[in-house]
Structure formats: structure tokens, C-alpha cells
Coordinates of C-alpha atoms and ligand atoms in Angstrom, one line a residue:
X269 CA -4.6 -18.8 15.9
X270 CA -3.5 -15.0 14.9
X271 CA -6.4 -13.4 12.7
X272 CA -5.7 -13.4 8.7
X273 CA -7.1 -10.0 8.3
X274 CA -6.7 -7.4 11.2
X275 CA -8.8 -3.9 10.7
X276 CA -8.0 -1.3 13.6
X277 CA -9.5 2.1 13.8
X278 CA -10.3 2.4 10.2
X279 CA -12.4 5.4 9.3
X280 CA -13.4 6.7 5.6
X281 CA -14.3 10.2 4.8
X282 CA -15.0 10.7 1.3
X283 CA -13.8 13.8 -0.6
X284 CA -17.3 15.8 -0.3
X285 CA -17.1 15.0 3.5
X286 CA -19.5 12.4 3.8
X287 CA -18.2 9.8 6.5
X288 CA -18.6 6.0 5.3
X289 CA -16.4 4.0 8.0
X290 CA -16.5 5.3 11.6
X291 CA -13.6 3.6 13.3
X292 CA -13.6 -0.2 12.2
X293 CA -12.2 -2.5 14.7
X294 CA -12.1 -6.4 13.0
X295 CA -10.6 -9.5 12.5
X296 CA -10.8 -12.3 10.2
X297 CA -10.1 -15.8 11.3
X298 CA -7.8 -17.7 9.0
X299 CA -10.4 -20.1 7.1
X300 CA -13.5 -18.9 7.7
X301 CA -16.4 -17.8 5.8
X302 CA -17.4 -14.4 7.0
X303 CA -20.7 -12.6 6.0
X304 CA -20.8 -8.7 6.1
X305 CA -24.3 -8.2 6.4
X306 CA -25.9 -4.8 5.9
X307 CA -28.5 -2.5 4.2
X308 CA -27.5 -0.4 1.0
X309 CA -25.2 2.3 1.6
X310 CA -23.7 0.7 5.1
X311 CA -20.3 0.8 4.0
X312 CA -19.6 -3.0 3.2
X313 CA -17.8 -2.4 -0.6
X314 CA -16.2 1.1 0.9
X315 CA -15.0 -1.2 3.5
X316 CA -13.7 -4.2 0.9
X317 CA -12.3 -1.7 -1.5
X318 CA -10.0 -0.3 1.4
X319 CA -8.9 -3.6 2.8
X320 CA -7.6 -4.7 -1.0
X321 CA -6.0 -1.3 -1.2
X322 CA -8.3 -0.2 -4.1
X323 CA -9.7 2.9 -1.9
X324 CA -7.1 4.5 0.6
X325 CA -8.6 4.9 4.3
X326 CA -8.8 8.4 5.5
X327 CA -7.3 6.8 9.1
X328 CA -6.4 3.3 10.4
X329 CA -4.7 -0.3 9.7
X330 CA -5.3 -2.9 7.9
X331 CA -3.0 -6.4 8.5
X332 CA -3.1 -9.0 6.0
X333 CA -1.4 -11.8 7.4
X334 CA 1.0 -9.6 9.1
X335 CA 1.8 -7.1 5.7
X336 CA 0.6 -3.5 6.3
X337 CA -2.1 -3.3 3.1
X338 CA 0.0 0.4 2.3
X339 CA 3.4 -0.3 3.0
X340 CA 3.6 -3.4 2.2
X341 CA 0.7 -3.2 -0.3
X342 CA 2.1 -6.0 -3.1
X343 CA 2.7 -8.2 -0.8
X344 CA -0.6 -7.8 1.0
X345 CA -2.7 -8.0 -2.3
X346 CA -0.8 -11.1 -3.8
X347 CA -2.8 -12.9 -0.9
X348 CA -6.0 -11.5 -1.9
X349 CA -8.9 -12.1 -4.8
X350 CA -11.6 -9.5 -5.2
X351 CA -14.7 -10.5 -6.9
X352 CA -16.1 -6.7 -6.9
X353 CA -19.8 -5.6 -7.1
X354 CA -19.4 -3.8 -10.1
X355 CA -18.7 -6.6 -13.2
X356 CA -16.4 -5.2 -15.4
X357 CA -14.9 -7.7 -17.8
X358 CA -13.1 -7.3 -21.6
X359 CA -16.3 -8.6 -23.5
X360 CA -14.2 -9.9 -26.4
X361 CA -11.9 -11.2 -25.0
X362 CA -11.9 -15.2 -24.5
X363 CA -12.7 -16.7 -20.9
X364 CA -9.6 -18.8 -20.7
X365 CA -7.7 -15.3 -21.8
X366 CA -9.3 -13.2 -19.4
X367 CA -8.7 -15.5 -16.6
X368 CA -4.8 -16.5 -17.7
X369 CA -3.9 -12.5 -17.8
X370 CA -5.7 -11.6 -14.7
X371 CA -2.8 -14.4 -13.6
X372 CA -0.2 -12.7 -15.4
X373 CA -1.2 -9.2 -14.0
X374 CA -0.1 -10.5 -10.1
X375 CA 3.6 -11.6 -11.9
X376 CA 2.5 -15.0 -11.3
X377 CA 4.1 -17.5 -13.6
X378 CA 1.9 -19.6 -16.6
X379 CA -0.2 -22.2 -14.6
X380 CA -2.4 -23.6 -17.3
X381 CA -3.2 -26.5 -15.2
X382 CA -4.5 -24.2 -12.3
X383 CA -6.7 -21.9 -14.9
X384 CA -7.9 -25.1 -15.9
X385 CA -9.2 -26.6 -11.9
X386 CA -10.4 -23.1 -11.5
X387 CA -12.6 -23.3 -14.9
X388 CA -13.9 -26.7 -14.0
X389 CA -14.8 -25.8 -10.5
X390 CA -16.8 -23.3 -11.8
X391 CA -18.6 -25.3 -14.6
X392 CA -17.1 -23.2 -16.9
X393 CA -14.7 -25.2 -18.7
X394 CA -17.0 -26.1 -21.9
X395 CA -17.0 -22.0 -22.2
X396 CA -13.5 -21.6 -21.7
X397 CA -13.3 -20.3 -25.6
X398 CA -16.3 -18.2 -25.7
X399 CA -15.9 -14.6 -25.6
X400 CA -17.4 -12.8 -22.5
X401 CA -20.1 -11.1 -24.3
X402 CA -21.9 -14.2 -25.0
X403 CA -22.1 -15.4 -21.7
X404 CA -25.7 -15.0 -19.5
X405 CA -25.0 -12.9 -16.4
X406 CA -24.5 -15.7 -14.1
X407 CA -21.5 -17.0 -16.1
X408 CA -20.1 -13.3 -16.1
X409 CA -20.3 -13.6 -12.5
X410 CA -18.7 -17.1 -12.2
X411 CA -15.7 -15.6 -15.1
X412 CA -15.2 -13.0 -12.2
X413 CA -14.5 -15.5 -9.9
X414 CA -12.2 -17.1 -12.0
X415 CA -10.2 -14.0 -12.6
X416 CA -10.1 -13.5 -8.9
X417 CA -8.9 -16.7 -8.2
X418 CA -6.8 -17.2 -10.9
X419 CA -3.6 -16.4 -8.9
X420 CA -4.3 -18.3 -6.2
X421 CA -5.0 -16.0 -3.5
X422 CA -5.6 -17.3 0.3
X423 CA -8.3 -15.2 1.0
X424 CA -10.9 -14.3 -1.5
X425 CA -13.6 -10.8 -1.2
X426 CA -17.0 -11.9 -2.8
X427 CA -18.9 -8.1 -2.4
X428 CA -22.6 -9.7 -3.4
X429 CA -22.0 -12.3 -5.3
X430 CA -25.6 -13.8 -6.2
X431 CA -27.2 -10.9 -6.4
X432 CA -29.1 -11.0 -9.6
X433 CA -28.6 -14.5 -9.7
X434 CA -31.1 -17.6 -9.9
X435 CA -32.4 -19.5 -7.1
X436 CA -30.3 -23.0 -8.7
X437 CA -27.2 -20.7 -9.2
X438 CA -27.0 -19.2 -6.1
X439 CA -26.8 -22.7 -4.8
X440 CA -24.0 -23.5 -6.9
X441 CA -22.3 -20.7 -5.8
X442 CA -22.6 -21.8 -2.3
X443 CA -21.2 -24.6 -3.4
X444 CA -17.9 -23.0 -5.1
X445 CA -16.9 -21.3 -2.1
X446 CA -17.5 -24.4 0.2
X447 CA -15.4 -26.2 -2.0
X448 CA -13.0 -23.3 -1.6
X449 CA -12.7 -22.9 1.9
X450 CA -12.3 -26.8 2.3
X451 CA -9.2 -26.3 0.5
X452 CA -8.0 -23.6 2.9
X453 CA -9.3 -20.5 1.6
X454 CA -10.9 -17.4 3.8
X455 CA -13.9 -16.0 2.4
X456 CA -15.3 -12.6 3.0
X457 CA -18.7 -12.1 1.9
X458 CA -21.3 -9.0 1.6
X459 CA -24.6 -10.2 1.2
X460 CA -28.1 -8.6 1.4
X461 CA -29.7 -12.3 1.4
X462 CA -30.1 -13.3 4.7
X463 CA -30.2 -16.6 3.8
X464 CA -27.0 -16.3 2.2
X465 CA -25.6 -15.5 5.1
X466 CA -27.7 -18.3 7.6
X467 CA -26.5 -21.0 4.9
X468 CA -23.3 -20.1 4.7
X469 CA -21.2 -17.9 7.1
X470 CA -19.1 -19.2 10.3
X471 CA -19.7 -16.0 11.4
X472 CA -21.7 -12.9 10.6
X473 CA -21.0 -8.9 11.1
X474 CA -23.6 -6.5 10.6
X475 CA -22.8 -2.8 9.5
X476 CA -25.3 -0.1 9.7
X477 CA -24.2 3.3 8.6
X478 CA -20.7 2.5 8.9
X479 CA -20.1 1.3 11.9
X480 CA -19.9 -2.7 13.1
X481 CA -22.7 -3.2 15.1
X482 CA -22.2 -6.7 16.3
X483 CA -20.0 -9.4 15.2
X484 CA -21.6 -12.8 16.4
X485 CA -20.7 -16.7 15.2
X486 CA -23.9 -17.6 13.2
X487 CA -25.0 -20.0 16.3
X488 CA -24.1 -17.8 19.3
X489 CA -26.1 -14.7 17.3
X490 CA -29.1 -17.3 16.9
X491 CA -28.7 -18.2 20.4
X492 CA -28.6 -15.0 21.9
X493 CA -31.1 -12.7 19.9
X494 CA -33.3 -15.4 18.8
X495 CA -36.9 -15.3 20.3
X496 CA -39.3 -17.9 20.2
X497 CA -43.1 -17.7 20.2
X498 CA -45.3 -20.6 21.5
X499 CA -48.4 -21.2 19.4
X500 CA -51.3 -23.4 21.2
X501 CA -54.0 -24.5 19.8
X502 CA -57.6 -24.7 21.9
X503 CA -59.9 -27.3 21.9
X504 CA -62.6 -24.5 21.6
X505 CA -62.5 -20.7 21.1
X506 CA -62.5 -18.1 23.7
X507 CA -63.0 -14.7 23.2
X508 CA -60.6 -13.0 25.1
X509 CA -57.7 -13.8 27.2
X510 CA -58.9 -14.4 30.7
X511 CA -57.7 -11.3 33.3
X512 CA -56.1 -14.3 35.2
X513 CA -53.6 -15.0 32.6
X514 CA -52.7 -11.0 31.7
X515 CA -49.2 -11.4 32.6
X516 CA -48.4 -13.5 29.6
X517 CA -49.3 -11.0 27.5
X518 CA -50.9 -14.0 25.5
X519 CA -52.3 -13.2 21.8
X520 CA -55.7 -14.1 20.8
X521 CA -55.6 -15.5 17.2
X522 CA -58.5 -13.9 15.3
X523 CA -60.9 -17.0 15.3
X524 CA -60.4 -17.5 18.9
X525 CA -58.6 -20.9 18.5
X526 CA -55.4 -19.9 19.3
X527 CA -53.1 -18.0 21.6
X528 CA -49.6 -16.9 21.0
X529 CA -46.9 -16.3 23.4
X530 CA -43.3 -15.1 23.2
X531 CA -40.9 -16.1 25.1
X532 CA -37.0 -15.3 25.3
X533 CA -34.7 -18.2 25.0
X534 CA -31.8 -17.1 26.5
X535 CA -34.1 -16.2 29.9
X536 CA -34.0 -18.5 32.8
X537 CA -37.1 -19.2 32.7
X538 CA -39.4 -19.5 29.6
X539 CA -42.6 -19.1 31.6
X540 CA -43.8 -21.8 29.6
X541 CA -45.0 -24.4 33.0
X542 CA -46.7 -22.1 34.4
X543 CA -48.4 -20.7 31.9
X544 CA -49.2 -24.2 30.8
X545 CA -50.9 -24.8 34.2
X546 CA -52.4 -21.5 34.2
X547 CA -54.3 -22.1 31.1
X548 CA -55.6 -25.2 33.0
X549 CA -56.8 -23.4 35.9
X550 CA -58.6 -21.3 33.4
X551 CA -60.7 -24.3 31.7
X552 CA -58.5 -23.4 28.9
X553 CA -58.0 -27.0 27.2
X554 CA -54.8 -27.4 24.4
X555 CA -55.3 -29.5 21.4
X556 CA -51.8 -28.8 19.7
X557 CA -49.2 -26.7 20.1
X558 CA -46.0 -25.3 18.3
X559 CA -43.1 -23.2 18.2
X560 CA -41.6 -21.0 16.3
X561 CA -37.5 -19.2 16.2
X562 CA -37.0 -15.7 14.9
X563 CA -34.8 -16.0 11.6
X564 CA -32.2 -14.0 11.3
X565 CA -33.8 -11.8 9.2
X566 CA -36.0 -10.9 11.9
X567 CA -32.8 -10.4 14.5
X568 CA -31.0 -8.0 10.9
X569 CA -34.3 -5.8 10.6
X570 CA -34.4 -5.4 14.4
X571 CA -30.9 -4.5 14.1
X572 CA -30.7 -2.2 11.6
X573 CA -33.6 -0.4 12.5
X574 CA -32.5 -0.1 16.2
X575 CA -31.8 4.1 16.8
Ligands
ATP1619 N1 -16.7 7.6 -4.3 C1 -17.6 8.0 -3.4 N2 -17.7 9.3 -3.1 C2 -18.6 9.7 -2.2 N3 -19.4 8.9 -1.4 C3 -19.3 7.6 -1.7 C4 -18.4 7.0 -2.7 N4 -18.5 5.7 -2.7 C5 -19.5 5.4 -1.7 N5 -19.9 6.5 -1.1 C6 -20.9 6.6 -0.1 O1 -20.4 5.8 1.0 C7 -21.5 5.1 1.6 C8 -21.2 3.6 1.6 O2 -21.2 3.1 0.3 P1 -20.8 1.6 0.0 O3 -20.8 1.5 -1.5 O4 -19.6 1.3 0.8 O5 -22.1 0.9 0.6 P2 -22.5 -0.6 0.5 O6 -22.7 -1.1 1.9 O7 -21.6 -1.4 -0.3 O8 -23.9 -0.5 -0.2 P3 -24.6 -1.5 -1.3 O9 -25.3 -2.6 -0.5 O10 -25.6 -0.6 -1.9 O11 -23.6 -2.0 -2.2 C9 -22.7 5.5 0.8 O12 -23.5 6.5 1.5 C10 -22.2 6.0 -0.5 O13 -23.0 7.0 -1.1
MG1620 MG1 -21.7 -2.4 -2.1

């Protein structure tokens, strides 16, 4: 299946010189969630802004469903809804108006019926005649996505959409843009919650000063970074690691009833038999024993902090 959204060489330098994209080589897969992971100031809304032709690209190409996002830039952004980072919404005006004109602003015809699924989905309808300013925060975010949507785009940018938000709404808003791409639309997504992304994304890209550092489906990048660490519990404590068992680089817990050891799951072999019969020949006897996968979290930091 051809990619919705193909990125090719993009860089970004901004007007003072500073370099925000290095070369940005991507695609998006027609229906899927994506989550751009990456730590303040990566590049994930430069990158968003320039793919919905908000920000030009200093170099590069971006494809949206085969329409050149420049020369063919109305037809490119008719396919697109940008929930931005930055709310910015007319706080007097009515929800149901905002939403209809952001409609009207794509030369869309009147679809009250749509405005009105869009609403609902977004447990917004009983607010649909309140004006802006007397929503909470979390309902200004969900009125963005109504705008955003409101023309019916088949791929839709969410640049951190819970952030600020509660526990219950974020999960709500997981729910929205299930619902969404169940009925066919591609979801781009930056996120600092790691979480977010593990609940959510098909597959996940990480940026790191503005360059893609790995692109991974959510299982494979489990698969392939994820350590694990073995945890077992001894009948009695030691109090060291016996010189016989150095190799394992075991550690000691520090009440002497436990020793940890990592292993790599994507090795052939975990170590884990031998070591179990090691432990043995030691007079080492196991009571329990668990284990434990790095999180992604633990796989982003690594990342990220890599040189
Ligand atoms: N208009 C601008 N002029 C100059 N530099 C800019 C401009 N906008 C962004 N930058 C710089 O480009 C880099 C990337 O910014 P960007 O907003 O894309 O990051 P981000 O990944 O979205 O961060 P955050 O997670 O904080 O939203 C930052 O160093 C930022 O200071
Ligand atoms: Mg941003």
C-alpha cells in the first residue's frame, strides 16, 4: 500500500540560522496511528507545521497522497486537520459557530449533520451553544478537534493533545482518535507521554534534535530494545555474590535476599539455565523469582540521551 504522507530530505533552517530539521526521510502509512515521540525542542511541531504547509521547509518534499504540499498546496491541505499545540480559538464565539466556519473556511459546503457526529463524538454536543470562553481547558482542547475535523479531513495532526489534560480525559481522548481511525482516518501524533504513545500508536518515531532517530512498529521497538531483568528471590541471604558466578554480573539486593540479573531478549541465549544451575552448585537455594521488561520509557531516555 503507497504511504499517505511521504517526507524526503526535509531540512528547516530558521531565519537566525538555527537548524530545526536535518534531512527528514518519512512515511506515513494510510490508517495508522503514528506517535512522534521526542523531548522539547526536537523539532516535532517545526516538523507538523511544514507538512500542513503552515511553515515553508528551507529544502525537501513533502507528498500528501500524491499532491506536492507547495504546488499543489489546496489540494494537499483539504486532506488534512491540524489540532495545533498552541490553542487559539474566538472566545465568544459559539462552539457550534466556531466549528461550522472552520468548515466553511476549506470551501466545504453546510454539513450540519456532520458538525453535529463530530460534536457528539466529542461529548460536546450539550455545549454546542456555549461560547468558548466558558469552557474548562479540556473542552477547548476537544472544540479544537472539532474545528480540525470539521471538514472531514483523511488524516488528522494532533501536536500534544493531552497535555495539560486529566488522567479520565486523556483516556477519552484515546478513545476519540480510536474511534477515528476505525473509520479510516490517519493520525499523526506528538506526544511527550510515553504512555500515550505505548497505548496508542501502530508505530512510533523518535526525534532528537531534529533528526529521526529510529522509526520502529510499537512491538518490533519493544522486541528489539527491550531488556529484561530476572529477579530471584533466596531462601536465605548471602552477602556477596559468590566469585563462581562473576560472570553474571548478578546484583545483590541490599538485604541480601535477592539477586538481579539482566538479560537481553533478543540474544540467543538468555543465560538464564545456566545461571539457574550455577546458583545451585553454589548452595544458592531460590524461593521465587520474577521478571521484569524495560518500558518504553526506559528504551526513549536511553535513546535520547545516546551521544
Ligand atoms: N519561529 C522560530 N524561529 C526560530 N527558531 C524556532 C522557531 N520555532 C521553533 N524554533 C526552534 O526550533 C527547534 C524546534 O522547535 P519545535 O517547536 O519544532 O520543537 P518541538 O519538538 O515541537 O518541542 P515541544 O515539545 O517543546 O513542543 C527549537 O530549538 C526551537 O527553539
Ligand atoms: Mg511542539
Amino acid at each position: 500500500m503507497s504511504p499517505i504522507i511521504s517526507i524526503s530530505k526535509l531540512t528547516k533552517s530558521y531565519a537566525g540560522g538555527f537548524t530545526a530539521l536535518k534531512g527528514i526521510d518519512l512515511d506515513i502509512n494510510r490508517g495508522e496511528i503514528f506517535a512522534l515521540l521526542g523531548p522539547n525542542g526536537a523539532g516535532k511541531t517545526t516538523l507538523i507545521s511544514i507538512i500542513c504547509g503552515i511553515a515553508n521547509a528551507t529544502s525537501g518534499k513533502v507528498s500528501i497522497d500524491g499532491h506536492d504540499n507547495v504546488a499543489s498546496f489546496r489540494a494537499a491541505r483539504e486532506l488534512i486537520g491540524l489540532v495545533p499545540q498552541e490553542l487559539h480559538t474566538d472566545a465568544f464565539e459559539t462552539v457550534w459557530a466556531t466549528v461550522s466556519f472552520s468548515r466553511g473556511l476549506f470551501g466545504k459546503p453546510k454539513n450540519p449533520a456532520h458538525i453535529e457526529k463530530v460534536l457528539k463524538d466529542l461529548s460536546l454536543w450539550d455545549k454546542k451553544d456555549n461560547k468558548i470562553v466558558t469552557l474548562s481547558g479540556g473542552m477547548k482542547r476537544r472544540v479544537m478537534i472539532a474545528k480540525a475535523l470539521s471538514h472531514e479531513p483523511q488524516i488528522l495532526f494532533l501536536d500534544e493533545p493531552t497535555a495539560g489534560v486529566d488522567v479520565e480525559l486523556r483516556k477519552g481522548m484515546w478513545e476519540v482518535v480510536r474511534t477515528l481511525q476505525s473509520s479510516g482516518v490517519t493520525i499523526i501524533l506528538t506526544t511527550h507521554y510515553i504512555e500515550e504513545a505505548e497505548e496508542m500508536a501502530d508505530r512510533i518515531g523518535v526525534i532528537n534534535k531534529g533528526e529521526i532517530i529510529l522509526v520502529e512498529d510499537k512491538a518490533g521497538l519493544m522486541r528489539k530494545l527491550g531488556k529484561k531483568r530476572l529477579t530471584l528471590h533466596l531462601q536465605s541471604r548471602i552477602d556477596a555474590v559468590p566469585a563462581s558466578l562473576a560472570a553474571y554480573h548478578l546484583e545483590l539486593s541490599d538485604d541480601g535476599r535477592g539477586v538481579t540479573y539482566n538479560y537481553d531478549t533478543k540474544g540467543e541465549r538468555t543465560g538464564i539455565t545456566s545461571l539457574l544451575s550455577d546458583l545451585r552448585d553454589a548452595g544458592i537455594r531460590i524461593s521465587d523469582l520474577d521478571t521484569t521488561q524495560s518500558s518504553l520509557e526506559d528504551i526513549f531516555v536511553s535513546l535520547v540521551r545516546a551521544p
